[in-house]
Amino acid sequence: MLGLGAGAAASVALSSCASPGAVSVNKAAVIPAADGKVRLTYWSWLKDLQNVCDVWNAENPDVYVEAVWIQGGTGGGYQKMYSALAAGGGPDIGQVELRQVPEFLLQNGLVDLSRYGADEYADRFDEGLWSQVQFNDGIYGIPQDSGPMAFYYQTEPLEQLGGTPPATWDDWAALATEARKLGPDTYLDVFPVADASVFTAYATQAGAVWFGTEGNEWIINMTDDATLMVADFFDRAIDQDIVNTSFGAYSPPWYAAAADGKILGLTSASWGDALVQSVAGGEGKWRVAPMQRWNTGFGSSYQGGSTAAVLANSAHPKEALDFCIWMTTSPEGIDAMIANSGIGWSPATDYIGKDRQKPSDWFSGQNYNEEVFVPMAQEQNLDWVWSPLTQYTLNALGDGFRKKLTTGQTLVETLSIVQEDVVAAFRNKGLSARAVTA
């Protein structure tokens, strides 16, 4: 079991696409495909997932898949899975966020799907997403959806400010400064200090890689040039009052402000399109532009994303893998997930879904998925690696960033403090770790 006990620490590490002295993970005997009928269970917080499964069930009567709804991951779903695994049970398939996969590996909770032929399907998937399920030369989950990022904006107020969405973050700052002149409560965008996943996505776009390994040791680098640049940028944006920090996207006050023309734009993921469409009176008044870029790094970033992972106690991993591949790469599976479950961006390389291949009346007649999100999905930081303590890291960052508004502690200062905390947390888990310092 990865990271369980200090005695194993010297030989334990996780690394995307590599095996730096790591122990084998979940190398139980390969379970052959069943001779007769099989019933699989799939725990997920996706709505109406049974409707998706039933498309499969109609064509595959020997492998029936039952969807069981659970609370969202950190809202109770993961604990339910961990408890079931510890008791020797659990579902065959579980929805596990990409960033959570390493934490499940610490619990020895996932099946290495490369042992059941997953590698032969690699070319069907987005390269960046596939790299995030590769650990210790194994495949631990099938990418289910993701969230390439772009910039949503209201067309009329931006026309008042010059008419052009920001191409760079410097452009964003200049436009945000002008937006403040439209009214005392008017802002271009929001920056939720408590939700560190937003900052993490921006740092990833700039080229940051916070976690890596050398030999048997985790290397933590949260104070690299790219991350410090992003932190300094938002320190200044907050100090200059050109970004709204009082609420986050898709909250009730955000919807009220957006409907009232007090929030003019939003940097967010592809799955945000359905949420933006809940802005009252907004139909035909919004468009989507490519994500604004830093002067280094990449064209876009990912926010969110899940896998369909086969859990360790499954008696039918081969059949579960077959279903997961069908669901995430076949036109029938992708279309069913979009129509019934409202999934994020398709992980498949060659199909985004029929409903995403046409113009949107709500977004001013723009064919924004093909025009914007297809290229955004191809402009990602492929070196980014999640760690076994991702949630701990995000929580610590959120707690530290709040102090920007209460005590004046800067985002830059918080990064150094949190980096030390994260290294200590790794060591407390029995994992060898050290920080990179400037």
Short mmCIF file of C-alpha atoms in Angstrom, two decimals:
data_model
loop_
_atom_site.label_atom_id
_atom_site.label_comp_id
_atom_site.label_asym_id
_atom_site.label_seq_id
_atom_site.Cartn_x
_atom_site.Cartn_y
_atom_site.Cartn_z
CA MET A 1 0.00 0.00 0.00
CA LEU A 2 1.51 3.28 -1.15
CA GLY A 3 2.68 5.54 1.63
CA LEU A 4 1.30 3.38 4.44
CA GLY A 5 3.88 3.57 7.20
CA ALA A 6 7.30 5.13 7.50
CA GLY A 7 9.01 1.83 6.74
CA ALA A 8 7.72 2.00 3.19
CA ALA A 9 8.54 5.67 2.70
CA ALA A 10 11.96 5.16 1.20
CA SER A 11 10.54 3.12 -1.65
CA VAL A 12 7.30 4.96 -2.27
CA ALA A 13 6.61 7.68 -4.83
CA LEU A 14 4.15 8.39 -7.58
CA SER A 15 5.11 9.97 -10.86
CA SER A 16 3.21 10.52 -14.08
CA CYS A 17 4.49 8.20 -16.79
CA ALA A 18 7.41 7.06 -14.65
CA SER A 19 8.36 4.66 -11.87
CA PRO A 20 11.08 6.25 -9.72
CA GLY A 21 11.75 3.43 -7.31
CA ALA A 22 8.05 3.07 -6.62
CA VAL A 23 6.55 -0.06 -5.17
CA SER A 24 4.07 -2.04 -7.20
CA VAL A 25 0.48 -0.94 -6.68
CA ASN A 26 -2.45 -3.34 -6.41
CA LYS A 27 -0.76 -6.20 -8.27
CA ALA A 28 -3.34 -8.83 -7.41
CA ALA A 29 -3.77 -11.68 -9.86
CA VAL A 30 -5.43 -10.67 -13.13
CA ILE A 31 -9.10 -11.62 -13.05
CA PRO A 32 -10.21 -13.29 -16.30
CA ALA A 33 -13.31 -12.16 -18.13
CA ALA A 34 -16.49 -13.84 -16.92
CA ASP A 35 -18.17 -16.69 -18.82
CA GLY A 36 -21.73 -15.70 -18.00
CA LYS A 37 -23.75 -12.60 -17.29
CA VAL A 38 -22.19 -9.82 -15.23
CA ARG A 39 -23.71 -7.02 -13.15
CA LEU A 40 -21.58 -3.93 -12.50
CA THR A 41 -22.25 -1.04 -10.13
CA TYR A 42 -21.09 2.53 -10.80
CA TRP A 43 -21.05 5.09 -7.97
CA SER A 44 -21.20 8.65 -9.26
CA TRP A 45 -22.66 12.08 -8.57
CA LEU A 46 -23.60 12.61 -12.22
CA LYS A 47 -27.33 13.13 -12.60
CA ASP A 48 -29.41 10.58 -14.54
CA LEU A 49 -26.39 8.38 -15.16
CA GLN A 50 -28.63 5.32 -15.31
CA ASN A 51 -30.00 6.65 -18.60
CA VAL A 52 -26.46 6.52 -19.98
CA CYS A 53 -25.89 3.04 -18.63
CA ASP A 54 -29.16 1.88 -20.18
CA VAL A 55 -27.90 2.79 -23.66
CA TRP A 56 -25.04 0.36 -23.01
CA ASN A 57 -27.32 -2.20 -21.35
CA ALA A 58 -29.59 -2.34 -24.38
CA GLU A 59 -26.66 -3.35 -26.60
CA ASN A 60 -24.76 -5.46 -24.07
CA PRO A 61 -27.25 -7.72 -22.30
CA ASP A 62 -24.52 -9.86 -20.74
CA VAL A 63 -22.94 -6.91 -18.88
CA TYR A 64 -25.55 -4.90 -17.00
CA VAL A 65 -24.41 -1.61 -15.42
CA GLU A 66 -26.32 -0.10 -12.53
CA ALA A 67 -25.67 3.53 -11.59
CA VAL A 68 -25.86 4.48 -7.91
CA TRP A 69 -25.97 8.19 -7.07
CA ILE A 70 -23.66 9.41 -4.29
CA GLN A 71 -22.74 12.80 -2.88
CA GLY A 72 -20.06 14.77 -4.72
CA GLY A 73 -16.52 13.58 -3.97
CA THR A 74 -15.37 15.79 -1.11
CA GLY A 75 -18.98 16.22 -0.01
CA GLY A 76 -19.08 12.62 1.20
CA GLY A 77 -18.71 10.47 -1.89
CA TYR A 78 -15.03 9.75 -1.45
CA GLN A 79 -15.41 8.84 2.21
CA LYS A 80 -18.19 6.44 1.24
CA MET A 81 -15.86 4.80 -1.29
CA TYR A 82 -12.95 4.63 1.17
CA SER A 83 -15.17 3.06 3.81
CA ALA A 84 -16.49 0.48 1.34
CA LEU A 85 -12.97 -0.37 0.17
CA ALA A 86 -11.77 -0.82 3.74
CA ALA A 87 -14.66 -3.20 4.38
CA GLY A 88 -13.75 -5.28 1.32
CA GLY A 89 -16.61 -4.04 -0.83
CA GLY A 90 -17.55 -1.04 -2.89
CA PRO A 91 -18.62 -0.56 -6.48
CA ASP A 92 -16.93 -1.84 -9.61
CA ILE A 93 -16.60 1.71 -10.95
CA GLY A 94 -16.38 4.98 -9.08
CA GLN A 95 -16.28 8.58 -10.24
CA VAL A 96 -12.90 9.89 -9.10
CA GLU A 97 -11.67 13.36 -10.00
CA LEU A 98 -8.37 13.51 -11.84
CA ARG A 99 -6.80 15.39 -8.98
CA GLN A 100 -7.99 12.73 -6.53
CA VAL A 101 -6.50 9.67 -8.27
CA PRO A 102 -3.17 9.80 -6.36
CA GLU A 103 -5.03 9.94 -3.05
CA PHE A 104 -6.92 6.76 -3.98
CA LEU A 105 -3.59 5.15 -4.80
CA LEU A 106 -2.46 5.87 -1.25
CA GLN A 107 -5.38 3.70 -0.16
CA ASN A 108 -4.47 1.00 -2.71
CA GLY A 109 -7.97 1.62 -3.97
CA LEU A 110 -7.74 1.41 -7.76
CA VAL A 111 -7.12 -1.33 -10.31
CA ASP A 112 -4.19 -0.96 -12.71
CA LEU A 113 -6.15 -1.09 -15.95
CA SER A 114 -3.05 -1.52 -18.09
CA ARG A 115 -3.18 -5.15 -16.96
CA TYR A 116 -6.54 -5.45 -18.72
CA GLY A 117 -5.51 -3.80 -21.99
CA ALA A 118 -6.17 -0.11 -21.28
CA ASP A 119 -2.96 0.95 -23.03
CA GLU A 120 -4.33 -0.02 -26.43
CA TYR A 121 -6.94 2.74 -26.10
CA ALA A 122 -4.50 5.54 -25.26
CA ASP A 123 -4.71 7.16 -28.69
CA ARG A 124 -8.45 7.67 -28.27
CA PHE A 125 -7.90 10.11 -25.41
CA ASP A 126 -6.64 13.65 -24.99
CA GLU A 127 -2.91 13.40 -24.29
CA GLY A 128 -2.96 15.67 -21.26
CA LEU A 129 -5.82 13.80 -19.59
CA TRP A 130 -4.30 10.39 -20.29
CA SER A 131 -1.04 11.50 -18.69
CA GLN A 132 -2.95 12.29 -15.49
CA VAL A 133 -4.09 8.69 -15.02
CA GLN A 134 -0.63 7.17 -15.60
CA PHE A 135 1.33 6.28 -12.48
CA ASN A 136 4.05 3.72 -11.88
CA ASP A 137 3.71 2.51 -15.48
CA GLY A 138 0.06 1.70 -14.83
CA ILE A 139 -3.31 3.19 -15.80
CA TYR A 140 -5.51 4.07 -12.83
CA GLY A 141 -8.77 5.36 -14.24
CA ILE A 142 -10.29 6.26 -17.60
CA PRO A 143 -10.72 10.01 -18.25
CA GLN A 144 -14.42 10.80 -18.18
CA ASP A 145 -14.55 14.56 -18.73
CA SER A 146 -12.51 17.70 -18.18
CA GLY A 147 -12.69 21.48 -18.24
CA PRO A 148 -10.47 23.41 -20.67
CA MET A 149 -10.72 27.10 -19.81
CA ALA A 150 -11.74 30.17 -21.77
CA PHE A 151 -13.14 33.67 -21.18
CA TYR A 152 -16.91 34.23 -21.13
CA TYR A 153 -17.99 37.84 -21.59
CA GLN A 154 -20.98 40.11 -22.03
CA THR A 155 -20.77 41.71 -25.46
CA GLU A 156 -22.45 45.09 -24.86
CA PRO A 157 -20.35 46.35 -21.94
CA LEU A 158 -17.15 45.11 -23.57
CA GLU A 159 -18.06 47.11 -26.66
CA GLN A 160 -18.25 50.17 -24.42
CA LEU A 161 -14.72 49.39 -23.25
CA GLY A 162 -13.25 48.85 -26.69
CA GLY A 163 -14.97 45.73 -27.92
CA THR A 164 -12.11 43.25 -27.70
CA PRO A 165 -11.85 40.43 -25.13
CA PRO A 166 -8.42 40.22 -23.49
CA ALA A 167 -5.76 38.24 -25.35
CA THR A 168 -3.24 38.41 -22.48
CA TRP A 169 -3.45 38.76 -18.72
CA ASP A 170 -1.99 42.25 -19.06
CA ASP A 171 -4.91 43.03 -21.39
CA TRP A 172 -7.23 41.55 -18.76
CA ALA A 173 -5.78 43.90 -16.11
CA ALA A 174 -6.15 46.92 -18.39
CA LEU A 175 -9.73 45.98 -19.24
CA ALA A 176 -10.49 45.30 -15.57
CA THR A 177 -9.22 48.79 -14.72
CA GLU A 178 -11.53 50.34 -17.33
CA ALA A 179 -14.47 48.25 -16.13
CA ARG A 180 -14.24 49.85 -12.69
CA LYS A 181 -15.06 53.19 -14.34
CA LEU A 182 -18.51 51.90 -15.33
CA GLY A 183 -19.75 51.95 -11.76
CA PRO A 184 -18.67 51.55 -8.13
CA ASP A 185 -19.78 47.88 -8.05
CA THR A 186 -18.77 46.91 -11.58
CA TYR A 187 -15.94 44.45 -12.20
CA LEU A 188 -14.65 42.54 -15.18
CA ASP A 189 -14.10 39.25 -13.35
CA VAL A 190 -13.91 37.55 -9.96
CA PHE A 191 -11.03 35.99 -8.01
CA PRO A 192 -12.35 33.78 -5.19
CA VAL A 193 -9.54 33.72 -2.63
CA ALA A 194 -11.03 30.75 -0.77
CA ASP A 195 -11.20 28.52 -3.87
CA ALA A 196 -7.56 27.73 -4.59
CA SER A 197 -8.45 25.53 -7.56
CA VAL A 198 -8.88 28.74 -9.58
CA PHE A 199 -5.41 30.02 -8.69
CA THR A 200 -3.99 26.55 -9.34
CA ALA A 201 -5.45 26.53 -12.85
CA TYR A 202 -3.91 29.94 -13.57
CA ALA A 203 -0.52 28.81 -12.27
CA THR A 204 -0.73 25.63 -14.34
CA GLN A 205 -1.38 27.75 -17.44
CA ALA A 206 1.71 29.83 -16.65
CA GLY A 207 3.83 26.67 -16.67
CA ALA A 208 3.97 25.77 -12.98
CA VAL A 209 4.65 22.18 -11.94
CA TRP A 210 4.26 21.96 -8.16
CA PHE A 211 4.83 18.24 -7.70
CA GLY A 212 7.40 15.85 -9.09
CA THR A 213 9.77 13.12 -8.00
CA GLU A 214 13.48 12.46 -7.90
CA GLY A 215 14.36 8.89 -7.12
CA ASN A 216 12.19 7.92 -4.16
CA GLU A 217 11.47 11.48 -3.06
CA TRP A 218 8.65 13.90 -3.75
CA ILE A 219 9.83 17.37 -4.82
CA ILE A 220 7.49 20.23 -3.88
CA ASN A 221 7.94 23.46 -5.82
CA MET A 222 5.15 25.94 -5.17
CA THR A 223 7.42 29.00 -5.33
CA ASP A 224 8.70 28.64 -8.88
CA ASP A 225 8.85 31.70 -11.13
CA ALA A 226 5.55 30.93 -12.86
CA THR A 227 3.58 30.55 -9.63
CA LEU A 228 5.12 33.63 -8.03
CA MET A 229 4.33 35.65 -11.15
CA VAL A 230 0.65 34.65 -10.97
CA ALA A 231 0.50 35.35 -7.22
CA ASP A 232 2.12 38.77 -7.62
CA PHE A 233 -0.29 39.58 -10.48
CA PHE A 234 -3.34 38.89 -8.31
CA ASP A 235 -1.82 40.56 -5.27
CA ARG A 236 -1.66 43.73 -7.37
CA ALA A 237 -5.12 43.19 -8.88
CA ILE A 238 -6.64 42.88 -5.39
CA ASP A 239 -4.66 45.86 -4.06
CA GLN A 240 -5.84 47.97 -7.00
CA ASP A 241 -9.44 46.77 -6.55
CA ILE A 242 -9.80 45.69 -10.17
CA VAL A 243 -11.08 42.18 -9.38
CA ASN A 244 -14.04 41.17 -7.24
CA THR A 245 -13.06 38.99 -4.28
CA SER A 246 -16.35 39.09 -2.39
CA PHE A 247 -17.92 36.06 -4.07
CA GLY A 248 -17.07 33.27 -6.48
CA ALA A 249 -18.48 32.31 -9.85
CA TYR A 250 -21.92 30.71 -10.01
CA SER A 251 -22.87 31.76 -6.48
CA PRO A 252 -26.21 33.58 -5.94
CA PRO A 253 -24.49 37.00 -5.63
CA TRP A 254 -22.50 36.27 -8.79
CA TYR A 255 -25.67 35.53 -10.76
CA ALA A 256 -27.32 38.69 -9.45
CA ALA A 257 -24.29 40.82 -10.36
CA ALA A 258 -23.94 39.25 -13.81
CA ALA A 259 -27.62 39.80 -14.56
CA ASP A 260 -27.33 43.41 -13.42
CA GLY A 261 -24.26 44.12 -15.57
CA LYS A 262 -21.96 44.37 -12.54
CA ILE A 263 -19.83 41.37 -13.58
CA LEU A 264 -18.84 41.63 -17.22
CA GLY A 265 -16.89 38.45 -17.79
CA LEU A 266 -15.62 35.21 -16.33
CA THR A 267 -12.53 33.07 -16.79
CA SER A 268 -13.84 29.54 -16.37
CA ALA A 269 -14.03 26.01 -17.73
CA SER A 270 -16.00 24.58 -20.64
CA TRP A 271 -18.58 23.11 -18.27
CA GLY A 272 -19.34 26.66 -17.17
CA ASP A 273 -21.36 27.25 -20.33
CA ALA A 274 -24.46 25.62 -18.85
CA LEU A 275 -24.04 27.63 -15.65
CA VAL A 276 -23.50 30.94 -17.44
CA GLN A 277 -26.73 30.25 -19.33
CA SER A 278 -28.55 30.56 -16.00
CA VAL A 279 -27.80 34.31 -15.92
CA ALA A 280 -31.21 35.98 -16.08
CA GLY A 281 -31.84 37.86 -19.32
CA GLY A 282 -28.48 36.90 -20.75
CA GLU A 283 -29.49 35.03 -23.89
CA GLY A 284 -27.86 36.48 -26.97
CA LYS A 285 -25.72 38.83 -24.86
CA TRP A 286 -22.70 36.63 -24.11
CA ARG A 287 -19.86 35.18 -26.15
CA VAL A 288 -16.78 33.06 -25.49
CA ALA A 289 -13.15 33.94 -26.29
CA PRO A 290 -9.86 32.06 -25.88
CA MET A 291 -8.37 32.21 -22.39
CA GLN A 292 -6.05 35.17 -21.91
CA ARG A 293 -2.37 34.14 -21.82
CA TRP A 294 0.60 34.87 -19.58
CA ASN A 295 3.87 35.93 -21.21
CA THR A 296 5.05 32.36 -20.62
CA GLY A 297 3.42 28.98 -20.42
CA PHE A 298 0.39 27.70 -22.32
CA GLY A 299 -2.71 28.85 -24.13
CA SER A 300 -5.20 27.43 -21.66
CA SER A 301 -5.59 25.35 -18.52
CA TYR A 302 -7.95 22.71 -17.13
CA GLN A 303 -10.34 23.30 -14.25
CA GLY A 304 -12.00 20.15 -12.98
CA GLY A 305 -12.29 16.78 -14.62
CA SER A 306 -13.10 13.24 -13.53
CA THR A 307 -12.28 9.64 -14.29
CA ALA A 308 -14.30 6.48 -14.32
CA ALA A 309 -12.01 4.41 -12.12
CA VAL A 310 -12.26 0.68 -11.47
CA LEU A 311 -12.08 0.18 -7.71
CA ALA A 312 -9.82 -2.42 -6.17
CA ASN A 313 -12.50 -4.85 -5.01
CA SER A 314 -14.22 -5.21 -8.37
CA ALA A 315 -14.72 -8.83 -9.39
CA HIS A 316 -15.06 -7.86 -13.05
CA PRO A 317 -12.38 -5.30 -13.98
CA LYS A 318 -12.19 -6.28 -17.66
CA GLU A 319 -15.93 -5.81 -18.18
CA ALA A 320 -15.78 -2.55 -16.21
CA LEU A 321 -12.96 -1.30 -18.43
CA ASP A 322 -14.93 -2.17 -21.57
CA PHE A 323 -17.88 -0.13 -20.33
CA CYS A 324 -15.70 2.83 -19.34
CA ILE A 325 -14.04 2.93 -22.77
CA TRP A 326 -17.43 2.78 -24.49
CA MET A 327 -18.88 5.52 -22.29
CA THR A 328 -16.00 7.95 -22.77
CA THR A 329 -15.00 7.45 -26.42
CA SER A 330 -17.98 6.18 -28.43
CA PRO A 331 -20.34 8.74 -29.97
CA GLU A 332 -23.27 6.95 -28.32
CA GLY A 333 -21.71 7.13 -24.88
CA ILE A 334 -20.52 10.72 -25.16
CA ASP A 335 -23.84 11.96 -26.55
CA ALA A 336 -25.73 10.14 -23.80
CA MET A 337 -23.54 11.67 -21.08
CA ILE A 338 -23.97 15.17 -22.49
CA ALA A 339 -27.74 14.80 -22.92
CA ASN A 340 -28.44 13.14 -19.57
CA SER A 341 -25.64 14.07 -17.21
CA GLY A 342 -24.31 17.38 -18.52
CA ILE A 343 -20.69 16.23 -18.42
CA GLY A 344 -17.76 18.53 -18.95
CA TRP A 345 -15.51 18.40 -21.99
CA SER A 346 -15.28 15.03 -23.73
CA PRO A 347 -11.89 13.31 -23.22
CA ALA A 348 -12.01 11.76 -26.69
CA THR A 349 -9.60 13.06 -29.31
CA ASP A 350 -12.02 12.91 -32.21
CA TYR A 351 -15.54 13.58 -30.92
CA ILE A 352 -16.88 16.41 -28.77
CA GLY A 353 -20.55 15.42 -29.02
CA LYS A 354 -23.19 16.24 -31.61
CA ASP A 355 -24.81 18.93 -29.45
CA ARG A 356 -21.46 20.72 -29.23
CA GLN A 357 -20.92 20.87 -32.97
CA LYS A 358 -23.42 23.60 -33.74
CA PRO A 359 -23.96 27.30 -33.01
CA SER A 360 -25.56 28.39 -29.76
CA ASP A 361 -28.43 30.87 -29.79
CA TRP A 362 -27.70 31.71 -26.16
CA PHE A 363 -24.09 32.60 -26.92
CA SER A 364 -24.99 35.03 -29.70
CA GLY A 365 -25.07 32.37 -32.42
CA GLN A 366 -21.44 31.47 -31.82
CA ASN A 367 -20.18 27.93 -32.46
CA TYR A 368 -17.98 28.39 -29.42
CA ASN A 369 -17.22 24.75 -28.65
CA GLU A 370 -15.53 24.10 -31.97
CA GLU A 371 -14.14 27.63 -32.35
CA VAL A 372 -12.78 28.10 -28.82
CA PHE A 373 -12.78 24.99 -26.63
CA VAL A 374 -11.35 22.57 -29.19
CA PRO A 375 -8.12 24.59 -29.52
CA MET A 376 -8.10 25.40 -25.79
CA ALA A 377 -8.12 21.67 -24.98
CA GLN A 378 -5.03 21.27 -27.16
CA GLU A 379 -3.02 24.02 -25.43
CA GLN A 380 -2.37 22.46 -22.04
CA ASN A 381 0.50 22.04 -19.58
CA LEU A 382 1.30 18.33 -20.09
CA ASP A 383 3.91 18.31 -17.31
CA TRP A 384 1.44 19.03 -14.51
CA VAL A 385 1.15 16.22 -11.92
CA TRP A 386 -1.37 15.96 -9.09
CA SER A 387 -0.12 14.74 -5.73
CA PRO A 388 -1.46 12.35 -3.08
CA LEU A 389 -2.18 15.42 -0.92
CA THR A 390 -3.97 17.58 -3.46
CA GLN A 391 -7.00 18.39 -1.31
CA TYR A 392 -4.80 19.21 1.66
CA THR A 393 -2.78 21.57 -0.53
CA LEU A 394 -5.85 23.34 -1.93
CA ASN A 395 -7.38 23.72 1.53
CA ALA A 396 -4.15 25.16 2.92
CA LEU A 397 -3.87 27.62 0.03
CA GLY A 398 -7.48 28.72 0.44
CA ASP A 399 -6.99 29.32 4.15
CA GLY A 400 -3.84 31.31 3.47
CA PHE A 401 -5.29 33.35 0.61
CA ARG A 402 -8.19 34.48 2.81
CA LYS A 403 -5.64 36.30 4.93
CA LYS A 404 -5.01 38.63 2.01
CA LEU A 405 -8.36 40.19 2.86
CA THR A 406 -8.13 39.94 6.66
CA THR A 407 -4.52 40.48 7.72
CA GLY A 408 -2.90 41.65 4.51
CA GLN A 409 -0.73 38.55 4.14
CA THR A 410 0.10 38.48 0.44
CA LEU A 411 -0.56 35.58 -1.89
CA VAL A 412 3.19 35.44 -2.52
CA GLU A 413 3.87 35.08 1.20
CA THR A 414 1.22 32.38 1.52
CA LEU A 415 2.90 30.20 -1.10
CA SER A 416 6.08 29.82 0.96
CA ILE A 417 4.14 29.11 4.13
CA VAL A 418 1.91 26.51 2.48
CA GLN A 419 4.86 24.85 0.78
CA GLU A 420 6.43 24.17 4.18
CA ASP A 421 3.11 22.84 5.50
CA VAL A 422 2.68 20.53 2.51
CA VAL A 423 6.18 19.08 2.87
CA ALA A 424 5.45 18.38 6.54
CA ALA A 425 2.13 16.76 5.61
CA PHE A 426 3.86 14.48 3.09
CA ARG A 427 6.32 13.37 5.75
CA ASN A 428 3.52 12.79 8.24
CA LYS A 429 2.01 10.39 5.68
CA GLY A 430 5.28 8.47 5.58
CA LEU A 431 6.29 9.92 2.20
CA SER A 432 9.77 11.27 1.60
CA ALA A 433 9.52 14.89 0.45
CA ARG A 434 11.51 18.11 0.25
CA ALA A 435 10.86 21.62 -1.00
CA VAL A 436 12.63 23.49 -3.77
CA THR A 437 13.71 26.87 -2.46
CA ALA A 438 14.84 29.88 -4.46
#
